[in-house]
Coordinates of C-alpha atoms in Angstrom, one line a residue:
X1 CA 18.3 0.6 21.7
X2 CA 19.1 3.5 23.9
X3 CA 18.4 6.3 21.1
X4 CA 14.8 4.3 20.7
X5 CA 14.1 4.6 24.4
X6 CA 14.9 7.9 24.5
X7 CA 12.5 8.7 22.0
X8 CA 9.6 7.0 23.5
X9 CA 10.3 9.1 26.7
X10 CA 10.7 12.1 25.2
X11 CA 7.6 11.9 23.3
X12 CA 5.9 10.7 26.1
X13 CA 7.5 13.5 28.6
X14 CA 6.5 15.9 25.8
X15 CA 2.6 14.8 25.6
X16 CA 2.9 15.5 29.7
X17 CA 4.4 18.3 29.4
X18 CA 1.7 19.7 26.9
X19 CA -0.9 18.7 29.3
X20 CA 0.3 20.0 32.0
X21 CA 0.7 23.3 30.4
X22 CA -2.9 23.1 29.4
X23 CA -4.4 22.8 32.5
X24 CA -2.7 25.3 34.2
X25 CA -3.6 27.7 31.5
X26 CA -7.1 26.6 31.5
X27 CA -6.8 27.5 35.4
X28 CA -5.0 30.6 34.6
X29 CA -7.2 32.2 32.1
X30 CA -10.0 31.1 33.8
X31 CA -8.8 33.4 36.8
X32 CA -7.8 36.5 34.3
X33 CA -11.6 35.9 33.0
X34 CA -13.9 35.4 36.1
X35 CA -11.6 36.6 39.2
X36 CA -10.2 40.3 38.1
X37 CA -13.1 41.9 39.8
X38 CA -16.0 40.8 42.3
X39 CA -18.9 38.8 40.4
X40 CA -22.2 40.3 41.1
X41 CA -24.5 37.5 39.0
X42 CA -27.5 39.0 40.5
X43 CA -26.6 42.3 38.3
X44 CA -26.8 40.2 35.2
X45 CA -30.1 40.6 33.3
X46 CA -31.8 40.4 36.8
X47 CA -31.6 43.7 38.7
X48 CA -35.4 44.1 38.5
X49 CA -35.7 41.1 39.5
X50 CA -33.6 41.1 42.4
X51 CA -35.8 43.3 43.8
X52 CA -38.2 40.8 45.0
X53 CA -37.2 38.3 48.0
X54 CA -39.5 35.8 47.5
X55 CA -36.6 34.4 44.6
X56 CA -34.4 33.8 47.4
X57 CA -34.4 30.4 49.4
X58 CA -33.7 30.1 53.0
X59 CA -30.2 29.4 53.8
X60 CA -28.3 28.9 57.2
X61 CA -25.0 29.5 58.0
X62 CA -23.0 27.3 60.2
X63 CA -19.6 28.1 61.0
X64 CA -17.6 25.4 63.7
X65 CA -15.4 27.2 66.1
X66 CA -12.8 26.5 68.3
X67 CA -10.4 29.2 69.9
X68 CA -9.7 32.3 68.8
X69 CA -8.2 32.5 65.7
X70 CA -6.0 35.5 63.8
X71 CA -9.0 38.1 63.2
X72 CA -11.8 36.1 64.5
X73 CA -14.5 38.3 64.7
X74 CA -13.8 39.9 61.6
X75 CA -13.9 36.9 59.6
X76 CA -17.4 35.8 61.5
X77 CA -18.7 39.4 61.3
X78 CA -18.7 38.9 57.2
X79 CA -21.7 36.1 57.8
X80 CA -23.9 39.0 59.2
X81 CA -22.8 41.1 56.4
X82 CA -23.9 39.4 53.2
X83 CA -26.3 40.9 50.9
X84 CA -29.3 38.5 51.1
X85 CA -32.5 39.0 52.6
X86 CA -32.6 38.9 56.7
X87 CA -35.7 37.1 56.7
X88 CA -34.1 34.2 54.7
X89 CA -31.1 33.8 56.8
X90 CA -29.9 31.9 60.2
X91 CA -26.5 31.9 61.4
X92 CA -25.5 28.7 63.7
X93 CA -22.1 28.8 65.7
X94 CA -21.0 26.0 66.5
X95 CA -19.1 25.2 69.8
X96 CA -17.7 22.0 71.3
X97 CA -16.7 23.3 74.9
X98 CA -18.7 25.6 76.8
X99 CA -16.0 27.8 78.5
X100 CA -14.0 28.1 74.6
X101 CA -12.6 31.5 74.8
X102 CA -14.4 32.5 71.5
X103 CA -18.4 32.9 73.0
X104 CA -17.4 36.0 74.0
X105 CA -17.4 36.9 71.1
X106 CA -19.5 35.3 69.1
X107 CA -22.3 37.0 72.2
X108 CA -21.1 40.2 71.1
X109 CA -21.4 40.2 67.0
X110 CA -24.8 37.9 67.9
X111 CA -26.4 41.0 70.0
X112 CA -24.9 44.4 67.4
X113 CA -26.9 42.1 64.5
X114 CA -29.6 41.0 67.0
X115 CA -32.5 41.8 63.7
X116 CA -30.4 38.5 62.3
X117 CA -32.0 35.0 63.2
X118 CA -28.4 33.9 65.0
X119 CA -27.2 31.5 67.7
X120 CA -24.5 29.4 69.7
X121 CA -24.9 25.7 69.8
X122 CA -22.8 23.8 72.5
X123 CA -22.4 20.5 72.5
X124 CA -23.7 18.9 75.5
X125 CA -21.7 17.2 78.5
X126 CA -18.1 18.2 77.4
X127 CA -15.4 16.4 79.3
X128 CA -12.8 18.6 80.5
X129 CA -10.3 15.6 80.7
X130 CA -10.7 13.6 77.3
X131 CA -11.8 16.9 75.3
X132 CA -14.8 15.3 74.1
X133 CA -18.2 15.9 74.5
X134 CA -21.6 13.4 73.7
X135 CA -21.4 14.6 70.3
X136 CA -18.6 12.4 69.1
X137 CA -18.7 9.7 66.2
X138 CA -15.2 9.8 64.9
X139 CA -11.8 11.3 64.5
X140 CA -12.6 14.4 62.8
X141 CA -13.4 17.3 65.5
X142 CA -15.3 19.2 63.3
X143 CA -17.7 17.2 61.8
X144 CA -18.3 16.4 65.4
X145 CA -18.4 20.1 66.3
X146 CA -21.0 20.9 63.3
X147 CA -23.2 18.2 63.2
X148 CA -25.6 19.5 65.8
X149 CA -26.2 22.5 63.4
X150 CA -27.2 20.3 60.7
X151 CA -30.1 18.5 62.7
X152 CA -30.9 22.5 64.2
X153 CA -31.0 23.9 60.7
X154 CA -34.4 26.4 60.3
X155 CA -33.3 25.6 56.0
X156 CA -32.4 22.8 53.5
X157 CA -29.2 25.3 52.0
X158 CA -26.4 25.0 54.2
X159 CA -23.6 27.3 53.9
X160 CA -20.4 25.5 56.0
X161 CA -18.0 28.1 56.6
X162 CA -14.7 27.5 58.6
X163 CA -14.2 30.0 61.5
X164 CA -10.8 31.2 60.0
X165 CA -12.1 32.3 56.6
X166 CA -13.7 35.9 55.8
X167 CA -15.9 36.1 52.7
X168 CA -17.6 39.3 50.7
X169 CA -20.9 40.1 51.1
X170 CA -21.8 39.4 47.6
X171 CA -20.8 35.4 48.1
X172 CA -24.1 34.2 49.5
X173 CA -26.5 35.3 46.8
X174 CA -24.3 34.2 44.1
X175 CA -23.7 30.8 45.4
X176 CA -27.6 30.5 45.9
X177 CA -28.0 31.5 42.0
X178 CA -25.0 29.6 41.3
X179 CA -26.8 26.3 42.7
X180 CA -30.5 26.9 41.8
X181 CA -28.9 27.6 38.3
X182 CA -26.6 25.0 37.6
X183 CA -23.5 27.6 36.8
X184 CA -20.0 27.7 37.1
X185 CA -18.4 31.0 37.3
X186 CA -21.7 32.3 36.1
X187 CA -21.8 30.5 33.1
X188 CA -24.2 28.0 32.6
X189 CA -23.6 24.6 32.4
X190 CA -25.2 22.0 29.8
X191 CA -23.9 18.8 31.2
X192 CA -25.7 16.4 32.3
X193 CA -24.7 16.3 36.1
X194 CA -25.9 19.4 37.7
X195 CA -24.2 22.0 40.2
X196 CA -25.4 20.3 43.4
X197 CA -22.1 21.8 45.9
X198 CA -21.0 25.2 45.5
X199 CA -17.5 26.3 46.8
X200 CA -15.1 29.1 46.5
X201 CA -11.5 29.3 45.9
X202 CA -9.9 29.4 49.0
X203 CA -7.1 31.9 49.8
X204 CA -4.7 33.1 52.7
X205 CA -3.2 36.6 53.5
X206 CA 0.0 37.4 55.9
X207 CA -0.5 40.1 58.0
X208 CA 1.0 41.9 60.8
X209 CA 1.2 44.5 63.1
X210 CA 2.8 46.9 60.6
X211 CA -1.0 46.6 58.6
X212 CA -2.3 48.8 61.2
X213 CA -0.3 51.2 61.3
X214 CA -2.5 53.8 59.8
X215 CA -5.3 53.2 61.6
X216 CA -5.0 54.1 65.9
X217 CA -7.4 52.7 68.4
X218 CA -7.0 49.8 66.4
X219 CA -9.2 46.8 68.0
X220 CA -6.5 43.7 69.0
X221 CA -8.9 41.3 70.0
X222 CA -8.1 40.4 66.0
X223 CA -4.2 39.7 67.0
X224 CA -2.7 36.3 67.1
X225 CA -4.0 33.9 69.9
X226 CA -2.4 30.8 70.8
X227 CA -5.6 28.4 70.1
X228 CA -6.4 27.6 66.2
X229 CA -9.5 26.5 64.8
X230 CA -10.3 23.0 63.1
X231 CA -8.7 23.2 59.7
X232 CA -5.6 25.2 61.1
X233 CA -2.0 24.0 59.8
X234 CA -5.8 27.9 60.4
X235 CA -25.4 50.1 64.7
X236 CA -27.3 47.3 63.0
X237 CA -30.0 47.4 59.8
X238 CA -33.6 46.4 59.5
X239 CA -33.0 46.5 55.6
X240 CA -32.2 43.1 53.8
X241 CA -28.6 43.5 53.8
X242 CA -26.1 45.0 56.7
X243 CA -24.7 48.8 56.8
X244 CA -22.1 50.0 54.8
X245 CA -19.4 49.8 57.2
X246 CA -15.7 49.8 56.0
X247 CA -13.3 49.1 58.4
X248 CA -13.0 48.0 62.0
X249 CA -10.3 50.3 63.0
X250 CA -12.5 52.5 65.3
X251 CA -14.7 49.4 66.7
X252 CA -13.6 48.5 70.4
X253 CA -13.3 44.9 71.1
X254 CA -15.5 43.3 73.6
X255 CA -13.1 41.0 75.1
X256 CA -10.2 44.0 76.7
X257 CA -8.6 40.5 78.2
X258 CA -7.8 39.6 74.5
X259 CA -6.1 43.2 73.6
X260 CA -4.1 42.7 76.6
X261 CA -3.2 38.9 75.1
X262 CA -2.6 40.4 71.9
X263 CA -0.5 43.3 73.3
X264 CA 1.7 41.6 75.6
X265 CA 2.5 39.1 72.4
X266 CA 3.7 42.0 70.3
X267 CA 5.5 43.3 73.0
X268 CA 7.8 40.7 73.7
X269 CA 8.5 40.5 69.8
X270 CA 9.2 43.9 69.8
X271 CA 12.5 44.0 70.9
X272 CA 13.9 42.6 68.4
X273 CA 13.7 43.0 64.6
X274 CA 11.6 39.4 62.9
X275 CA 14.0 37.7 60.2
X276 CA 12.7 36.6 57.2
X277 CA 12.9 33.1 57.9
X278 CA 10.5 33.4 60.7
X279 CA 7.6 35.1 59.1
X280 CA 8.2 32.7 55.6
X281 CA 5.7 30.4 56.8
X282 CA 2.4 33.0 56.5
X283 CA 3.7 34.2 52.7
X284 CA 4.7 30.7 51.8
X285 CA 0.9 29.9 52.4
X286 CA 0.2 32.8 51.0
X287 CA 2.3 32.1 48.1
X288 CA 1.1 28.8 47.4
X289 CA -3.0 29.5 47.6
X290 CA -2.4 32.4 45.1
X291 CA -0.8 30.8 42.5
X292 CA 0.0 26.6 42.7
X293 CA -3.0 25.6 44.2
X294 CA -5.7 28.5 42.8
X295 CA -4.6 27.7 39.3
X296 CA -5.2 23.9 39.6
X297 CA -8.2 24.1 41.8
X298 CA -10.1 26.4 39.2
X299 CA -9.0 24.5 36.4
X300 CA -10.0 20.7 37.5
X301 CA -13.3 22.1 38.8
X302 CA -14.1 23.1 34.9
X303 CA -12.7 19.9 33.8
X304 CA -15.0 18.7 36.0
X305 CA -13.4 14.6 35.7
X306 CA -13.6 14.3 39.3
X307 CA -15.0 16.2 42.5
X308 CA -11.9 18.7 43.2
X309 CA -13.4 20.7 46.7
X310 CA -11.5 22.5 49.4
X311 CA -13.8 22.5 52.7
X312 CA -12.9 26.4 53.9
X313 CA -16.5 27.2 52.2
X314 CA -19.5 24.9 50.8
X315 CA -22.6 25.2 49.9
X316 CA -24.6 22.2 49.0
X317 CA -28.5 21.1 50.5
X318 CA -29.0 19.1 53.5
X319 CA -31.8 16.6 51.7
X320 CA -29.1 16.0 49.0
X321 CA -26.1 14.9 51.2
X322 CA -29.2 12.7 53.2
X323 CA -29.6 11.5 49.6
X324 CA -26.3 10.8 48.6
X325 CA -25.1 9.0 52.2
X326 CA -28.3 7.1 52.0
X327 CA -27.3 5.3 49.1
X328 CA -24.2 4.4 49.9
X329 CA -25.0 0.6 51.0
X330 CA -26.6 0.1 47.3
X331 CA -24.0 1.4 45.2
X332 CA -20.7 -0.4 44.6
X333 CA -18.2 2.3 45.0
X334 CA -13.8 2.2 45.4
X335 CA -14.6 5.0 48.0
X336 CA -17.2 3.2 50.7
X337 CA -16.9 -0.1 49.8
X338 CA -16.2 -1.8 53.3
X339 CA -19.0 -3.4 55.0
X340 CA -18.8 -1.4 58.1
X341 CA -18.7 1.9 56.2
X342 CA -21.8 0.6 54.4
X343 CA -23.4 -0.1 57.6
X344 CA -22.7 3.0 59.5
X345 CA -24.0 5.0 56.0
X346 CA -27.3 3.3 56.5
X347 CA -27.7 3.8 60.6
X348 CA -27.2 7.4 60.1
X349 CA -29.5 7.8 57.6
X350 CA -32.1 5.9 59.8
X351 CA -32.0 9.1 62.2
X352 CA -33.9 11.6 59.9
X353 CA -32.8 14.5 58.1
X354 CA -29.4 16.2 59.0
X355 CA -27.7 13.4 60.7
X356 CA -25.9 12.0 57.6
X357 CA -23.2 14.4 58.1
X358 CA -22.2 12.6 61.0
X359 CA -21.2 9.3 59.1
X360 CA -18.1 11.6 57.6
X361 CA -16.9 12.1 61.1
X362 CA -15.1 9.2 60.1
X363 CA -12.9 10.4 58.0
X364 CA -9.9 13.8 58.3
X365 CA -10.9 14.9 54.6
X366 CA -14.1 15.2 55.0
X367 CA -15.0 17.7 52.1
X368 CA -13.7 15.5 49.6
X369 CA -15.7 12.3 50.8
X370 CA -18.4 14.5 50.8
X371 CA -18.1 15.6 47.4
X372 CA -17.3 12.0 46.0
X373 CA -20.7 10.9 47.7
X374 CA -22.4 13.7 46.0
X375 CA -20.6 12.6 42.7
X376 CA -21.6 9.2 43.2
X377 CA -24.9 9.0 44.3
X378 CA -26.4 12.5 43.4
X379 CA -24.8 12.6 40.3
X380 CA -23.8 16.1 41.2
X381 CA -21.1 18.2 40.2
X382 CA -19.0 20.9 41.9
X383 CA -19.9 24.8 40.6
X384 CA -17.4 27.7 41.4
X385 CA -19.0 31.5 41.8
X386 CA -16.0 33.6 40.7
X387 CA -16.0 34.0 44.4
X388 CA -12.8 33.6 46.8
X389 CA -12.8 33.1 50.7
X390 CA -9.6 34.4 52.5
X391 CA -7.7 33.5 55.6
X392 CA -5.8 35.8 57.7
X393 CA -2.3 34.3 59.1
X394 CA -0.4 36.0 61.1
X395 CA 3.1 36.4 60.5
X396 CA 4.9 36.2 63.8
X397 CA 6.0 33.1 64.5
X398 CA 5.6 31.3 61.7
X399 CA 8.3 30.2 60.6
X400 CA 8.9 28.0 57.2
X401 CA 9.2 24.5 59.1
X402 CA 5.3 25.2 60.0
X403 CA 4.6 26.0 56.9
X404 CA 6.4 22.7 55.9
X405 CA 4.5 21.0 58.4
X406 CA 1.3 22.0 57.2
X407 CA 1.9 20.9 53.7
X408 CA 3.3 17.6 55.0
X409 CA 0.1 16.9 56.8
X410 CA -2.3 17.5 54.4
X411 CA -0.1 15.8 51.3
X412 CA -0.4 13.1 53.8
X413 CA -3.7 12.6 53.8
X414 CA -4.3 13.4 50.2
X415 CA -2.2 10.4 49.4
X416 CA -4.8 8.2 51.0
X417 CA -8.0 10.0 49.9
X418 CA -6.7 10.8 46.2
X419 CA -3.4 8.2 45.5
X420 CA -3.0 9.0 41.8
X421 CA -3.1 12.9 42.0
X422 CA -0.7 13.0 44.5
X423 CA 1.6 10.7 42.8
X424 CA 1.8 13.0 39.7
X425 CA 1.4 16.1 41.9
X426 CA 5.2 16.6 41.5
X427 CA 4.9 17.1 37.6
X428 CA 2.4 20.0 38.1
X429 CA 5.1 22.5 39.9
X430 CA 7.1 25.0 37.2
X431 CA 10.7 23.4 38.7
X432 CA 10.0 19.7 37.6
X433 CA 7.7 20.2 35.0
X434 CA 10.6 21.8 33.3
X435 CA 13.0 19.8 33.9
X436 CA 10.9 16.9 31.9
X437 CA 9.6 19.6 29.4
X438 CA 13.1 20.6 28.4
X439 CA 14.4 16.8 28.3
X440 CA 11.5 16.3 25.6
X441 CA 12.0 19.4 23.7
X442 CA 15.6 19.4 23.6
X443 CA 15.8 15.4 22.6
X444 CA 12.9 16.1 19.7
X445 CA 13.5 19.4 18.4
X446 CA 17.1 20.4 19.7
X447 CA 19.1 17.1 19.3
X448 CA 20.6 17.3 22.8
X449 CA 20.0 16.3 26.3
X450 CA 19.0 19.6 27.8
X451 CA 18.7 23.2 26.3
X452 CA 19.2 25.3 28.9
X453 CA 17.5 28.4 27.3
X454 CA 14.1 26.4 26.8
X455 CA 14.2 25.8 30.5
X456 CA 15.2 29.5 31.4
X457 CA 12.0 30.4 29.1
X458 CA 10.1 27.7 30.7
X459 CA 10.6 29.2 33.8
X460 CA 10.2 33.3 32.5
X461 CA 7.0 32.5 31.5
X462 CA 5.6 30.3 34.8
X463 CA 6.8 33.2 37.1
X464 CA 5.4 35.9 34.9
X465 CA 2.1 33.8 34.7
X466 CA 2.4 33.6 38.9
X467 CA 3.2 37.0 38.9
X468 CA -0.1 38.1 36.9
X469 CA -2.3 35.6 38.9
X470 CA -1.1 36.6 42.4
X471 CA -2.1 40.3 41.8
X472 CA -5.2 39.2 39.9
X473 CA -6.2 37.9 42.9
X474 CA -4.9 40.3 45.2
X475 CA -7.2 42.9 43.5
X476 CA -9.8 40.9 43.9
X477 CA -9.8 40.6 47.5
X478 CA -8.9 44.2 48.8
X479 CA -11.6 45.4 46.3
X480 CA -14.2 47.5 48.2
X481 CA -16.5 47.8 45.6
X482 CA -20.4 45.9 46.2
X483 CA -18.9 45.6 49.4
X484 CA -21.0 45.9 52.9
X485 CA -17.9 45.5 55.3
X486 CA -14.2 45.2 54.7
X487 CA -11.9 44.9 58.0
X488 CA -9.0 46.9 58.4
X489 CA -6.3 44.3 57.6
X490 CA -7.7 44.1 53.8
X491 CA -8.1 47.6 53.3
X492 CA -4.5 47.9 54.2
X493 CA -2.8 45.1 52.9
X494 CA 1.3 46.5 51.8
X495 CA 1.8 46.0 48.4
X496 CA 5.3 44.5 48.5
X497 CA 7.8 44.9 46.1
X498 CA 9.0 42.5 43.2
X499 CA 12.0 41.7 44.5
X500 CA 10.2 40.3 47.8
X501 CA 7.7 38.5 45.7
X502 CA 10.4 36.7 43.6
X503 CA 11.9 35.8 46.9
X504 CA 9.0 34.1 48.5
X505 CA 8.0 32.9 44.9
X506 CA 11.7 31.5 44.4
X507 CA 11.3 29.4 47.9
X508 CA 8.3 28.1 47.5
X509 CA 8.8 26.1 44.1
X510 CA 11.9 24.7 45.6
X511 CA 10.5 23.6 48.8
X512 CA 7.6 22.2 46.4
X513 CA 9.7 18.4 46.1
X514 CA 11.5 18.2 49.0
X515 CA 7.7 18.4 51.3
X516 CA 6.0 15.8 48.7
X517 CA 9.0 13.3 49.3
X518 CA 8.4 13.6 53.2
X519 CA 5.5 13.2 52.7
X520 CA 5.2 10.2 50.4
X521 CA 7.7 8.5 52.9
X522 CA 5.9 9.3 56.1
X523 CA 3.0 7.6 56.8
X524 CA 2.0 9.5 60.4
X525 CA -0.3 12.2 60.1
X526 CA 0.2 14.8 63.5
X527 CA -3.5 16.7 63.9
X528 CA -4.1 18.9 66.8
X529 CA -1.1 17.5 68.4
X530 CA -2.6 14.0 67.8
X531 CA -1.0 11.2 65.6
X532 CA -3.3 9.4 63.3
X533 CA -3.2 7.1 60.4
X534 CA -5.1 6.6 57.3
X535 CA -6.7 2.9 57.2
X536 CA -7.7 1.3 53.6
X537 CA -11.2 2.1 54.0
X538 CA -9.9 5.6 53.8
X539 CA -11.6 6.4 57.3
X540 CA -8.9 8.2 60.2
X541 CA -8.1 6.1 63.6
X542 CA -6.0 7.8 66.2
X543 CA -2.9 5.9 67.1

């Protein structure tokens, strides 16, 4: 009885295993294939074409902010930046308080690019005590925060950007061809649903003071401030696209009250020499968007058996999500089935165009209701652009119980939003998917419990395949090729050596069970200092 059991679990961990293994390859070849250098789709068959605006749709830009983040205005300067036509373009910023320390300098990139259709929306009556202004209608701050843009939007393409997240200047127009065209990764698709939300993989750098070092009169308005944005855990041109300008490195900040911020920080860290521990949490993040996440993310977006979307940067069309929120009340669906989610779909979309977006204020995940309500109803699907959008973290100070944290958090609310993929989430990391891979392989083919060389091989192979990935990606970003502006702290990113990487590499897979099991026992989720809990109806109430 016991030898017949153990068969049927070793074939079964085996047919696991084998998936696994498949889908992580799928992500990981996809990446060596679309992701070694920047995607220019417009090049493709089409630079005569390209030529002529008129191809181009209007899109507008709307990026929420809240506090200055690590390299703020260099992550917001890249909206001015892209190559797209300046006639076809607004930029909306988004503001919730009217004396947040980040109008500065959103005043001061808004009047160098002041040929670029641009402007600040604050919300209206903002309440100093409660931290909430008129435009509330839920827990999520930044669908409150955005939602004004939405109704203000000069086009139907909307382009949600965090504030935290800088993107190449070659990401606009592909995502626009990307959409109009129904591809993924510039390959077209022949399904039957159609590319109807565009997003890009979403990655994170560690930086420090020590990636200036090169460069003097460096500009530290971009240093570490203590407020984060919503999703934190984080000479101009008349042509159609911005200067060639590489660098910020001889810019001088706006705000000197922010270099002196900056300064003083660095200055009371200097003294004494950071341990590795308490700069782990940036490279852990860092670690994790490279190689875990990146892998899986690519690969479930061309398996395309669900909506799989990361909020750091969307594009989809306003009249769609109207659409798609519109018909929640008629379809029967596991995701907005309760009567009062129903009812709140169909008052919103009784306001007119652009005020759907405010029914998802409701929930903390917003991007992925979004995209199951575009699944759903608009029997869309989600298109990648070979594309990646990367946050800067700074390492001081972050320690490897924030990074923890973070993870915690957001594995906390995945468990509500997505039960079943966070369940199995576990068997996806190289650590346990070994261990079950080995059982199997050394109970079928080896006639023994477990051979320790398949697992040693098993685990040669993942890191190797990290190890490729990492720097695939790495390449990608500091590229400075088809590139209008690059800021100083990608240009000089150190290059580490292999011993470090295997190091951070080495922590992170082991941390990778310990944070799902607190996780999966905690049911609290702590959001800008806030507790909340998931109900069933999957929206967010605030305990």
């Amino acid at each position: 009885m016991d030898s017949y059991a153990r068969l049927i679990s070793s074939y079964f961990f085996l047919a696991w295993y084998l998936f696994i293994v498949l889908v992580a390859y799928i992500g990981f070849v996809e990446i060596l294939l679309k992701f070694r250098k920047r995607n220019i789709l417009w090049k493709v068959n089409h630079e005569k074409q390209d030529q002529n605006e008129d191809q181009y749709e209007g899109v507008t830009i709307i990026r929420p902010i809240k506090g200055i983040d690590p390299e703020l205005s260099s992550c917001l300067e890249s909206s001015f930046c892209q190559s797209y036509p300046i006639s076809k373009l607004q930029i909306l910023f988004c503001v919730d308080n009217p004396s947040d320390p980040a109008i500065p300098i959103i005043r001061s990139l808004i009047k160098k690019y002041s040929h670029i259709d641009s402007q600040i929306l604050v919300s209206e009556n903002f309440n100093e005590v409660t931290k909430t202004s008129e435009d509330h209608y839920g827990p999520n701050p930044k669908v409150n925060n955005l939602a004004k843009a939405f109704v203000s939007a000069k086009y139907d393409i909307l382009w949600i950007m965090d504030s935290n997240v800088w993107a190449s200047s070659n990401i606009l127009k592909n995502s626009v061809i990307t959409l109009n065209q129904n591809l993924n990764n510039g390959r077209q698709l022949n399904s039957q649903r159609k590319v109807k939300l565009v997003h890009h993989v979403p990655l994170a750098m560690s930086i420090s003071k020590k990636t200036y070092e090169e460069e003097d009169d460096i500009d530290l308005e971009y240093g570490l401030t203590p407020q984060q944005s919503h999703d934190s855990d984080s000479s101009t041109s008349n042509s159609s696209s911005a200067n060639v300008h590489i660098g910020v490195a001889k810019r001088k900040s706006p705000l000197r009250q922010q270099i002196r911020v900056a300064d003083s920080f660095e200055q009371e860290e200097s003294p004494r020499k950071v341990r590795f521990l308490d700069k782990l949490g940036a490279k852990l993040d860092e670690m994790f968007l490279h190689t875990s996440h990146s892998k899986f993310y690519v690969a479930l977006n061309n398996v395309a058996v669900a909506p799989c979307v990361n909020g750091k940067s969307n594009m989809y069309r306003r009249s769609e999500l109207d659409r798609a929120v519109s018909l929640i009340a008629s379809h029967d669906s596991p995701f907005f089935h309760d009567p009062i989610v129903k009812q709140q779909a169909v008052y919103y979309s009784s306001l007119g165009p652009g005020h759907a977006i405010k029914f998802f204020a409701r929930y903390i995940g917003e991007d992925n209701m979004i995209g199951i309500a575009l699944w759903e109803n608009c029997f869309a699907r989600t298109g990648l652009t070979g594309d990646v959008v990367v946050q800067p973290i700074f390492e001081s100070n972050n320690t490897i119980n924030d990074y923890i944290q973070r993870r915690v958090r957001w594995l906390r609310v995945r468990k509500y939003m997505v039960l079943l993929a966070t369940l199995i989430e576990p068997t996806t990391e190289s650590l346990i998917c070994g261990v079950y891979g080995t059982y199997a392989v050394s109970s079928i083919f080896f006639n023994c419990w477990f051979h320790w060389g398949w697992f040693l091989a098993h685990m040669i192979v993942w890191m190797m395949t990290d190890y490729i990935q990492y720097h695939t990606f790495t390449n990608h970003v500091t590229d400075a090729s088809e590139v209008n502006y690059m800021p100083t702290w990608l240009r000089y990113k150190p290059a580490g050596s292999r011993l470090d990487w295997l190091r951070v590499w080495a922590v992170r897979e082991v941390l990778a069970l310990p944070i799902w099991i607190i996780a999966m026992v905690g049911h609290e989720i702590d959001w800008r200092g806030k507790p909340f809990m998931i109900k069933k109806d999957l929206t967010a109430e605030e305990m």
